Structures are given as structure tokens and as C-alpha cells.
XYZ file of C-alpha atoms in Angstrom:
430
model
C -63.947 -18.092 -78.661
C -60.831 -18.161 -80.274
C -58.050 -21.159 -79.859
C -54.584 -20.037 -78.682
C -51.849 -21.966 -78.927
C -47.698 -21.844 -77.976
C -46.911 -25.472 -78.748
C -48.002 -26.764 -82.275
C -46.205 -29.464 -82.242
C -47.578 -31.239 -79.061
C -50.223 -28.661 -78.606
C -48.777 -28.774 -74.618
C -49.570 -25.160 -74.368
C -53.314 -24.407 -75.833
C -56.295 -22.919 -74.105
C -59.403 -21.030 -75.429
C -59.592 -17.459 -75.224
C -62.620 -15.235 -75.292
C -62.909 -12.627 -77.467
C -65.653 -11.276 -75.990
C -67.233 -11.621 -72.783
C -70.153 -14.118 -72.440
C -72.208 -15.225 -69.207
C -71.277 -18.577 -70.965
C -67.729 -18.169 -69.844
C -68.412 -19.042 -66.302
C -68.957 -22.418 -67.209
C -65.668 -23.727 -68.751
C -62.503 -24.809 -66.789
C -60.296 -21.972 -66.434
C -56.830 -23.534 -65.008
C -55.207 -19.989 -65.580
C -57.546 -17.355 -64.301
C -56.117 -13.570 -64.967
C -58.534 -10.438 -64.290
C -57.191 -6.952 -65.240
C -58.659 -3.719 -64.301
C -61.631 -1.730 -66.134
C -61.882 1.888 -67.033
C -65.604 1.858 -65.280
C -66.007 -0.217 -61.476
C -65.488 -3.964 -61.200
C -63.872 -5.865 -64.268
C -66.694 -8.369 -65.322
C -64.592 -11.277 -65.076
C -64.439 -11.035 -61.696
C -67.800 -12.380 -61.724
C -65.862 -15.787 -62.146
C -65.019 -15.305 -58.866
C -68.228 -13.473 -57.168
C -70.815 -14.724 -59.110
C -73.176 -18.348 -57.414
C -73.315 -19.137 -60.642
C -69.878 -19.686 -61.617
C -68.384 -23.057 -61.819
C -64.900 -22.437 -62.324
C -63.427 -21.927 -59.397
C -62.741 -25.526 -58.341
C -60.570 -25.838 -61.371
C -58.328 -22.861 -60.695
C -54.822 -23.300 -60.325
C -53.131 -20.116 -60.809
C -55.549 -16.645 -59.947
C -53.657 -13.353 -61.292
C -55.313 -10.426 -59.937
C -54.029 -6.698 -60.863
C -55.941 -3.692 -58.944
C -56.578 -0.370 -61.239
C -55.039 3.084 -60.883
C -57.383 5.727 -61.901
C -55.804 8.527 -64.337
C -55.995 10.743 -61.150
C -54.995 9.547 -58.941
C -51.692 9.416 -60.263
C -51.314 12.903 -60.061
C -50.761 12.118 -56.812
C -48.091 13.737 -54.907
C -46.822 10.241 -53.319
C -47.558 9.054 -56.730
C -45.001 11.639 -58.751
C -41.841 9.495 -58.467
C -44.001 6.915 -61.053
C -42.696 7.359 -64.397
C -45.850 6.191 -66.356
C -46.963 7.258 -69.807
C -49.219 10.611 -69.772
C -51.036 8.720 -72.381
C -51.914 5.331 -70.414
C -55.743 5.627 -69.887
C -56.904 4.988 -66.101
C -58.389 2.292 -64.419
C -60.619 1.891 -61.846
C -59.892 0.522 -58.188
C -61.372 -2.669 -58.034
C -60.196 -5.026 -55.742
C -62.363 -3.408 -52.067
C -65.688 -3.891 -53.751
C -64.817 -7.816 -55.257
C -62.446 -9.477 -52.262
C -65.483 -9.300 -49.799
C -67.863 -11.551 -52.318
C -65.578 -13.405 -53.168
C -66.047 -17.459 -52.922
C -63.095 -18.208 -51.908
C -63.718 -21.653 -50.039
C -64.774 -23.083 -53.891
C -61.032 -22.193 -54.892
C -59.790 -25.581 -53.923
C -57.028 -26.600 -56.117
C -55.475 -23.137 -56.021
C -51.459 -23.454 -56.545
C -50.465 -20.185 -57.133
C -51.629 -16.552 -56.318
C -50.373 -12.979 -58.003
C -51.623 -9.552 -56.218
C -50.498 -6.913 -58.281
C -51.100 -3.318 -57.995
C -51.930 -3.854 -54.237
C -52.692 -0.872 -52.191
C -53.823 -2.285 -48.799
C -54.544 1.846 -47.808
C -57.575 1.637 -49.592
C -59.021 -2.081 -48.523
C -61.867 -2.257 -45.974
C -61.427 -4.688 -42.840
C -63.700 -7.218 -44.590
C -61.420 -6.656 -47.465
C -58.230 -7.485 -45.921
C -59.850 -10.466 -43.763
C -60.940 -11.910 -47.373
C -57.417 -11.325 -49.039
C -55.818 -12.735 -45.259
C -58.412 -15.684 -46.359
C -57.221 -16.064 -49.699
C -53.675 -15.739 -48.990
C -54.204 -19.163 -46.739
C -55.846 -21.219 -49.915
C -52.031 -21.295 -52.171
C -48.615 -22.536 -51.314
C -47.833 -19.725 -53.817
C -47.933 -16.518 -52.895
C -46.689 -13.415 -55.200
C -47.857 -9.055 -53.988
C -46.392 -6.707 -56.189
C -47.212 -3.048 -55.435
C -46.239 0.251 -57.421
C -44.713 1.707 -54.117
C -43.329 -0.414 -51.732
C -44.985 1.217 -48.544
C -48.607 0.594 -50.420
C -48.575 -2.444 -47.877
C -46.851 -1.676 -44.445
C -44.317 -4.361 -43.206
C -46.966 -4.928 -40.699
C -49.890 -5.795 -42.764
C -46.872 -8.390 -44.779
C -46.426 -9.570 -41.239
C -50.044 -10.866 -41.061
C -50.676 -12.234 -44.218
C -47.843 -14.746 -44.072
C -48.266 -15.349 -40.331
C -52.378 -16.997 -41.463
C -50.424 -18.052 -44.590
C -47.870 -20.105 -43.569
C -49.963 -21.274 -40.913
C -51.816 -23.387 -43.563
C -50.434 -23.878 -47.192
C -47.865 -21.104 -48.170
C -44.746 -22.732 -48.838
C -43.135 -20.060 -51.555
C -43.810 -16.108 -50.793
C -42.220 -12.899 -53.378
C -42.923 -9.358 -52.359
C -41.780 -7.080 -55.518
C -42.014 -3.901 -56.826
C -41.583 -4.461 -60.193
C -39.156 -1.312 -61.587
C -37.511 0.063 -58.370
C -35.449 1.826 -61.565
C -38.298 4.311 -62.044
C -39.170 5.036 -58.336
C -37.730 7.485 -56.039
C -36.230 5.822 -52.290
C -38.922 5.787 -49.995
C -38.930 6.397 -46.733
C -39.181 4.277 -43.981
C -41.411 1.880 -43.153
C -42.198 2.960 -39.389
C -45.714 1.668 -38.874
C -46.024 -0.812 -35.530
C -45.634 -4.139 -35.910
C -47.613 -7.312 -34.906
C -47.460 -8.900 -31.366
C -44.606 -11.785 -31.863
C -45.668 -14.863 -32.817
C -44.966 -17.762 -30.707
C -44.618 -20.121 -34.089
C -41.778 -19.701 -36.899
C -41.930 -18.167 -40.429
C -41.579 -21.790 -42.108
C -41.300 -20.781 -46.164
C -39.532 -23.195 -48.872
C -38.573 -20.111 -50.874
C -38.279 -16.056 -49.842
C -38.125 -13.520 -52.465
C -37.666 -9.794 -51.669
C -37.210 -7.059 -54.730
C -36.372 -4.434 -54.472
C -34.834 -5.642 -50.578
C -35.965 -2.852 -47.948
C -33.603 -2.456 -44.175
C -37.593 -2.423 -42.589
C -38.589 -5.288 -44.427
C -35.406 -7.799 -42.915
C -35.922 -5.845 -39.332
C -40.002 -6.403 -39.261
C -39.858 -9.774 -40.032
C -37.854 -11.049 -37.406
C -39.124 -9.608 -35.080
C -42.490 -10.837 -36.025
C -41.620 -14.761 -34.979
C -40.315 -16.839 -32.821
C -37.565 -17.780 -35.812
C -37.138 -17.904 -39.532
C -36.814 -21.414 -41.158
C -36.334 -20.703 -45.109
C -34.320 -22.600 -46.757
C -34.345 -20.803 -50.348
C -33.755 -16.750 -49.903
C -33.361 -14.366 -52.686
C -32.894 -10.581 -51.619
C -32.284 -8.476 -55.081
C -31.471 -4.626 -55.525
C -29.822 -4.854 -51.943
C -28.442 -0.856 -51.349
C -26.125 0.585 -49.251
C -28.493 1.126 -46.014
C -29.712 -2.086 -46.455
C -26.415 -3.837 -45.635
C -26.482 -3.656 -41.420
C -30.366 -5.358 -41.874
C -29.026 -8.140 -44.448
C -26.504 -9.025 -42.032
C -28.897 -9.338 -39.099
C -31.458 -11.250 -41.189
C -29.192 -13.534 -42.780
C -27.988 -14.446 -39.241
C -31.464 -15.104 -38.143
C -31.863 -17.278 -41.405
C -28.309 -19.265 -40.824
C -29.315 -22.290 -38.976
C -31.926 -23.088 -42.356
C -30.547 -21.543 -45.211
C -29.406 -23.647 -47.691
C -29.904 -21.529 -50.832
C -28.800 -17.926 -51.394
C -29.535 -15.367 -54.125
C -28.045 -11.646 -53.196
C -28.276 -8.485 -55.600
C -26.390 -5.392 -54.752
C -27.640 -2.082 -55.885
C -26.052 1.052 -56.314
C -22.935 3.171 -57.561
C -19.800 1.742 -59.023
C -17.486 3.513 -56.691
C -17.627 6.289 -53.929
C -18.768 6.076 -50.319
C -22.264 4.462 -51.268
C -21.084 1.343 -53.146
C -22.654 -1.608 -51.448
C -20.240 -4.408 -51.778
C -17.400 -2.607 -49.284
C -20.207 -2.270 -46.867
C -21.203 -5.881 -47.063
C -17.610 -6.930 -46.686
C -16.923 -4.963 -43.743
C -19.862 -6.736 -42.073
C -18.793 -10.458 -43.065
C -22.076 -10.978 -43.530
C -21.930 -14.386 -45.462
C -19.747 -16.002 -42.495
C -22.312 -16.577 -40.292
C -24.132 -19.110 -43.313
C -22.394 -22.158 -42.735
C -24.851 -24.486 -44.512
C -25.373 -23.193 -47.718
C -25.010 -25.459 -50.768
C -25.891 -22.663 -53.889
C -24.720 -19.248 -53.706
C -25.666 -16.518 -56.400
C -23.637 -13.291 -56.302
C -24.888 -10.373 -58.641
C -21.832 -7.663 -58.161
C -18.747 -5.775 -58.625
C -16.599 -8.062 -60.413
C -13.531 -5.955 -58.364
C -15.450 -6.696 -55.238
C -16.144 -10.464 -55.811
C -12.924 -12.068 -54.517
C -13.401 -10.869 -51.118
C -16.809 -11.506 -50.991
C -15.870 -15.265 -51.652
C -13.348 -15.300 -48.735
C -16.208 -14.880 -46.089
C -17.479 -17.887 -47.329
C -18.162 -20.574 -44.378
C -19.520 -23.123 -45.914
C -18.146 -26.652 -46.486
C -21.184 -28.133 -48.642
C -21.327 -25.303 -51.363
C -21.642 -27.448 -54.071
C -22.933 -24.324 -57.105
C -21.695 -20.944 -57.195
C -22.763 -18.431 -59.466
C -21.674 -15.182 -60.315
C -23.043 -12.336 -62.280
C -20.770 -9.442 -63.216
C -20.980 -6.784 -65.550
C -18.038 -6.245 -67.453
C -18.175 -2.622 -68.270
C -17.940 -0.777 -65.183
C -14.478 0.903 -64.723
C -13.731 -1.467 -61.948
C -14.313 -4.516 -63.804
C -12.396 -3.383 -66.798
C -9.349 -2.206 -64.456
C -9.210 -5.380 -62.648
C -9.232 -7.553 -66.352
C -7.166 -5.284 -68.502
C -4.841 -4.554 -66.038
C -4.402 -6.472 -63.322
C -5.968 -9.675 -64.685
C -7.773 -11.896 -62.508
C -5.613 -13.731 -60.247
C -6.758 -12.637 -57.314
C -10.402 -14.294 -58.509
C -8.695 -17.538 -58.827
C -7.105 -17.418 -55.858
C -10.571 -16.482 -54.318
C -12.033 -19.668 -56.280
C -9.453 -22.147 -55.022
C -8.248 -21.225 -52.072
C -9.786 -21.558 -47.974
C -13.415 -23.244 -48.188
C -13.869 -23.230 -51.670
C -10.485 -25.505 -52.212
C -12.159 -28.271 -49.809
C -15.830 -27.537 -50.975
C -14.798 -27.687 -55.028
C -18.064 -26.449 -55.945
C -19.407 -25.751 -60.048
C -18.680 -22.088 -60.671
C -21.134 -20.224 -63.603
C -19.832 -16.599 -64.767
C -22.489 -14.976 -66.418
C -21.096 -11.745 -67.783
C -23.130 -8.701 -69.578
C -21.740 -5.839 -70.935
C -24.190 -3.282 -71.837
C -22.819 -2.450 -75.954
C -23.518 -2.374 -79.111
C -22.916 -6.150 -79.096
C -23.800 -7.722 -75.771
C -22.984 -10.963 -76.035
C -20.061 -10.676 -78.643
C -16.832 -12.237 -76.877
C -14.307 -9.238 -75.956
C -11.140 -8.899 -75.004
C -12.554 -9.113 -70.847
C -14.352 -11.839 -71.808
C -10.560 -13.465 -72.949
C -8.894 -12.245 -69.658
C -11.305 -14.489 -67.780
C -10.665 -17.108 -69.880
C -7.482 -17.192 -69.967
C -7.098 -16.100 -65.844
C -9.589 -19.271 -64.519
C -8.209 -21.984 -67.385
C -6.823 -23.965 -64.661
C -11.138 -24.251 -63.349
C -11.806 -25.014 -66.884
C -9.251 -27.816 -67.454
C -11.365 -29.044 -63.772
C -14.434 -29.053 -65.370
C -15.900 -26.864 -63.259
C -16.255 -23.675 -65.083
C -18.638 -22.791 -67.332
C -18.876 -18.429 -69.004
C -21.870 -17.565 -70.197
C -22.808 -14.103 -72.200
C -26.590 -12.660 -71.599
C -28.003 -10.231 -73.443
C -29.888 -7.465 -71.517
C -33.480 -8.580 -71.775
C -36.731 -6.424 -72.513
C -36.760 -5.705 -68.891
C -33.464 -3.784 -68.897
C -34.400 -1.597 -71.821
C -37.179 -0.593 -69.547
C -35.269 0.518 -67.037
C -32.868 2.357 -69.421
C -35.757 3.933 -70.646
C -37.506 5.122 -67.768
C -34.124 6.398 -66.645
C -34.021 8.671 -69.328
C -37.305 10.030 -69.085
C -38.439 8.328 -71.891
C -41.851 7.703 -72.353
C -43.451 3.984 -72.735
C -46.378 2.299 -73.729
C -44.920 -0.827 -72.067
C -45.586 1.387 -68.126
C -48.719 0.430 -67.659
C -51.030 -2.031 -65.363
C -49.681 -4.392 -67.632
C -46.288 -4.252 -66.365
C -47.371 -6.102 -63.330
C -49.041 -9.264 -65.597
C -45.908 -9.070 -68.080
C -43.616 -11.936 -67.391
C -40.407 -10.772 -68.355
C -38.275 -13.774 -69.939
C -34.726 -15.076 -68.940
C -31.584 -12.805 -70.417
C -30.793 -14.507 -73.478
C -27.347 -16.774 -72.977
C -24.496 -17.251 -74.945
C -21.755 -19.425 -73.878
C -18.617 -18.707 -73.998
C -16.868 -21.421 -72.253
């Protein structure tokens, strides 16, 4: 065994790692229980969770499972658009022989559980009841798949509908690097009967968002009560969905996290799309907003703005897209100001946080956009209620730059899906 620790000061953050695996193992209190895949059939770990003898299970508070992807089965055709490493060694599919013997009654102070690598294709009916099973023992729930049609809207459908019925109270459905996967098709698989009870979540988290994904769900029960939603890498055919959903969401929505993805300019730019719908009118509770976007775009996004109690509003922009620049070195940013102080937002008064990148040399480094905004919102600043910050891209950007290129990575792996990628680094600036 070998002792780990983060925190050596207050030794907060320890735990006892094994080097190498020992029958012994299944007697100590695991509190953080991760099982990766194995070149060869199930991971032997997974006897922690399989195995009568095991004792750990009531002391489990977060489970991390990742399924394996075999070295051929990447070859794939519908697995092509996967920009992994030619050198990454294969792993076996694991998780249809484990989830059936799995003793998942003993996991009773489960907080948190992390599917990764998910294919629901290849799980057995006694598979999926045990997962359904397992989904019901955590208020936590996280599925991250490579594709995002390896588990149908429908089969998402059932999982929270058990779920929520019990314990779920946050849910996040991801694919981690939509950046090195081609768009997929349509999700046109039936869906569930309609429940007669409501989706009730604390928190929703959708990356990359999908139009079938904020269709399905809605029609899948009786009404949608989630206070907390954030939809990230929203495109252009997403927009007429996001509007519908975010309707459907109005009456209980009280946070609000939206991403667009997609060109700077031309006829598939997301932001005129989402203006032309209003679609942030119709959410006339919300108290937080977050807004990642076209800086150019931003000011009439905040005009459709309904809400009276918005007390934090945060924007990220990126400062180097020709729009952004335009609108800073040549037109300034009045029209922003207006947009900040002006209709709602004059009565509501909420906090506003810029966090600007600009993908450089420098990120971070204060430039001469970075002194147009300054100098454009001072009257905010003299308020108090203006705050700039800088981030730097973090490791998960120079991924996706990467894989764009056609580089390849060590870092695409399985382990992508048990990486947590940390916060943009922050610099502030006012």
C-alpha cells in the first residue's frame, strides 16, 4: 500500500492506494471507489462490488465506473469520427458481465455516481434493470458516452424517470470532446409512454446539448421542475428545441447556464438564431444567468431578459474573434452598457462577471480589448458591480486544439472520461 496525499499541511486530502491488487483490499473503507477497464474480461476490482466477501460497499460515497473499448472495435465504421491515438492499447467491455452481480442494495451511503464509456447497445435486460437499480441508490448522477446516440434519448428517459422517483436530485449527460466527433444524426428511436409524475432535478446538465435530447424529455412527463439548467455547446439546429424546453422549464428555473456553439459569422452562427426566437423572455424567474458567446451578439441577448430578480450575471466572451475585436476597437462598447443598464437590468441591478479569453501567445496578458471594456463599463465599476477576469485556456482546450488538428494524443484515451479537467486559470483584471 502506498500513502497518497494532496494536503500536507492538514493532511484533508489522504487515502491509501494499492499498488498492487490484494484479496486484502476488499476489506478497507473505500469512500472513493474508481474501477477502470482491463485489457483481458472483468477488471478485478470490480470484485469490490460483486464479490460476498467484500465489505466495502457500505462505505462508498462516490462509485466511478468507465466501460472498455476493445482496439477493434474502434475500427468501427460508427466509431471513425473518434480521434483516438493508434497507439492506445484496447480494453475489454466490461460493464454486461459485472452490473448483473452486482450488490447493489449494500451501496447505502452512495452520493455520487459516474458511468463513463456507456454503451447501453451492448447491455443485456438484466444489465440495464441493474444499472436502472443503481441509478435509484445516488442523488448524483453523471453518463458520459463516446457518441452521444450510445444511449438513446429513450433509454435517458427511463433511467431518470426510476431515478428521480427515489434519490436523484443532480443528473449530467456529457460527451466529453464533442471537438473530436463528427454531428450525429438524429436521435429517432420511440420514446417512453408519458409519465403521469414530473422530472423533479435540483441541477440539469446537458454537453454537448442535442435538439432530440430537449424534445424527448418533455415529452416524457407530465412537467419539468429544475431549478439549476446548464445546456453547453448549444448549435445552430438546436436553437427551435432550446426555446421549447426552456419554456417548459420557465415556471422553475431559477438558474441558467447556456453555451453556444458554432461559426463566428455566416448563416450558421447560433446567437442570431437564438435572438430571433426570444428565447430567454419566456424565463421570468431567473436569479443567475451565464452567457458563453459572441461578445457582438451579447447586448441583444441581454434585452430579452424578463426577469426582475436577476441578481448575478455572467458573461464569457472571447476576445479574438473578428466580431469581438470590431465591436471594441471600433465601435467600443456602448451599446453593452446600454444593454447592462437599461430595461430589466436597470431595476434588477444585478453583479455582472466578464470573463474574457483570448486564445495568444499570452492569454491572460491585459490588451488593448481588454482596456476598451474597461474603459466602456467604468461607470459599472465605479457601482461596484463589475468585476473582469482573464482565464487562461485550460488543459482541456489544448485538447481540443489538438484533436482538431489531427494531432495525435496520449491524453485520448479511457482515461479521458476519469480525468477531471480543472477550472481555466483566472486573472483579474478589474
Amino acid at each position: 500500500m502506498k500513502f497518497n496525499c494532496l494536503d500536507k499541511k492538514t493532511l484533508s486530502r489522504c487515502s491509501l492506494v494499492s499498488c498492487a491488487w490484494s484479496s486484502a483490499a476488499r476489506t478497507q473503507l473505500f469512500r472513493h471507489l474508481s474501477i477502470r477497464p482491463c485489457s483481458r474480461g472483468r477488471p478485478r476490482a470490480a470484485a469490490l462490488l460483486c464479490d460476498p466477501t467484500s465489505t466495502v460497499l457500505g462505505y462508498v460515497r462516490k462509485l466511478v465506473i468507465i466501460e472498455g473499448l476493445p482496439k477493434e472495435d474502434r475500427d468501427r465504421e460508427d466509431r471513425g469520427a473518434i480521434s483516438l491515438d493508434p497507439s492506445m492499447p484496447g480494453s475489454a467491455y466490461w460493464f454486461d458481465d459485472a452490473f448483473p452481480m452486482m450488490r447493489i442494495r449494500d451501496l447505502t451511503a452512495l452520493e455520487k455516481l459516474e458511468v463513463h464509456a456507456l454503451l447501453w447497445d451492448r447491455l443485456s435486460t438484466p444489465s440495464r434493470r441493474s444499472l436502472a437499480e443503481l441509478c435509484e441508490r445516488t442523488p448524483s448522477l453523471h453518463i458520459a458516452t463516446w457518441d452521444r446516440l450510445d444511449i438513446p434519448c429513450s433509454a435517458v428517459a427511463e433511467l431518470l424517470r426510476g431515478a428521480t422517483a427515489s434519490a436523484l436530485e443532480h443528473f449530467s449527460l456529457l460527451v466529453p470532446d464533442r471537438f473530436s466527433i463528427l454531428p450525429v444524426s438524429a436521435d429517432k428511436g420511440p420514446l417512453p409512454a408519458r409519465a403521469d409524475t414530473p422530472l423533479t432535478l435540483k441541477s440539469l446538465r446537458i454537453d454537448p446539448v442535442m435538439g432530440f435530447d430537449l424534445e424527448g424529455l418533455p415529452r416524457c412527463f407530465a412537467a419539468l421542475r429544475i431549478p439549476d439548467v446548464a445546456l453547453e455547446k448549444v448549435g445552430h439546429g438546436d436553437v427551435e428545441p432550446l426555446t421549447a424546453f426552456l419554456t417548459v422549464c420557465a415556471a422553475s428555473l431559477e438558474r441558467l447556464s447556456l453555451q453556444f456553439f458554432g461559426p463566428d459569422s455566416g448563416p450558421e452562427q447560433v446567437e442570431p438564431a437564438f435572438i430571433a426566437h426570444g428565447s430567454l423572455s419566456c424565463a421570468t424567474g431567473l436569479r443567475e444567468l451565464t452567457l458563453e458567446a459572441d461578445l457582438a451578439r451579447v447586448p441583444s441577448i441581454l434585452r430579452q431578459i424578463a426577469s426582475p430578480h436577476l441578481v448575478e450575471l455572467t458573461l464569457k466572451v472571447d476576445l479574438a474573434t473578428p466580431t469581438a475585436r470590431r465591436m471594441l476597437l471600433e465601435n467600443g462598447v456602448g451599446e453593452l452598457a446600454q444593454s447592462l443598464t437599461s430595461g430589466v437590468l436597470a431595476a434588477a441591478r444585478p453583479r455582472v462577471s466578464l470573463v474574457v479569453s483570448r486564445h495568444g501567445p499570452r492569454p491572460g496578458k491585459v490588451t488593448a480589448e481588454h482596456a476598451a471594456l474597461l474603459e466602456g463599463l467604468a461607470a459599472l465599476r465605479e457601482e461596484g458591480r463589475l468585476r473582469i477576469m482573464a482565464s487562461r485556456p485550460s488543459s482541456a482546450d489544448f485538447l481540443c486544439l489538438a484533436t482538431s488538428a489531427g494531432l495525435p494524443s496520449k491524453f485520448l484515451s479511457n482515461e479521458i472520461f476519469a480525468s477531471t479537467v480543472e477550472p481555466p486559470e483566472m486573472r483579474y483584471l478589474a
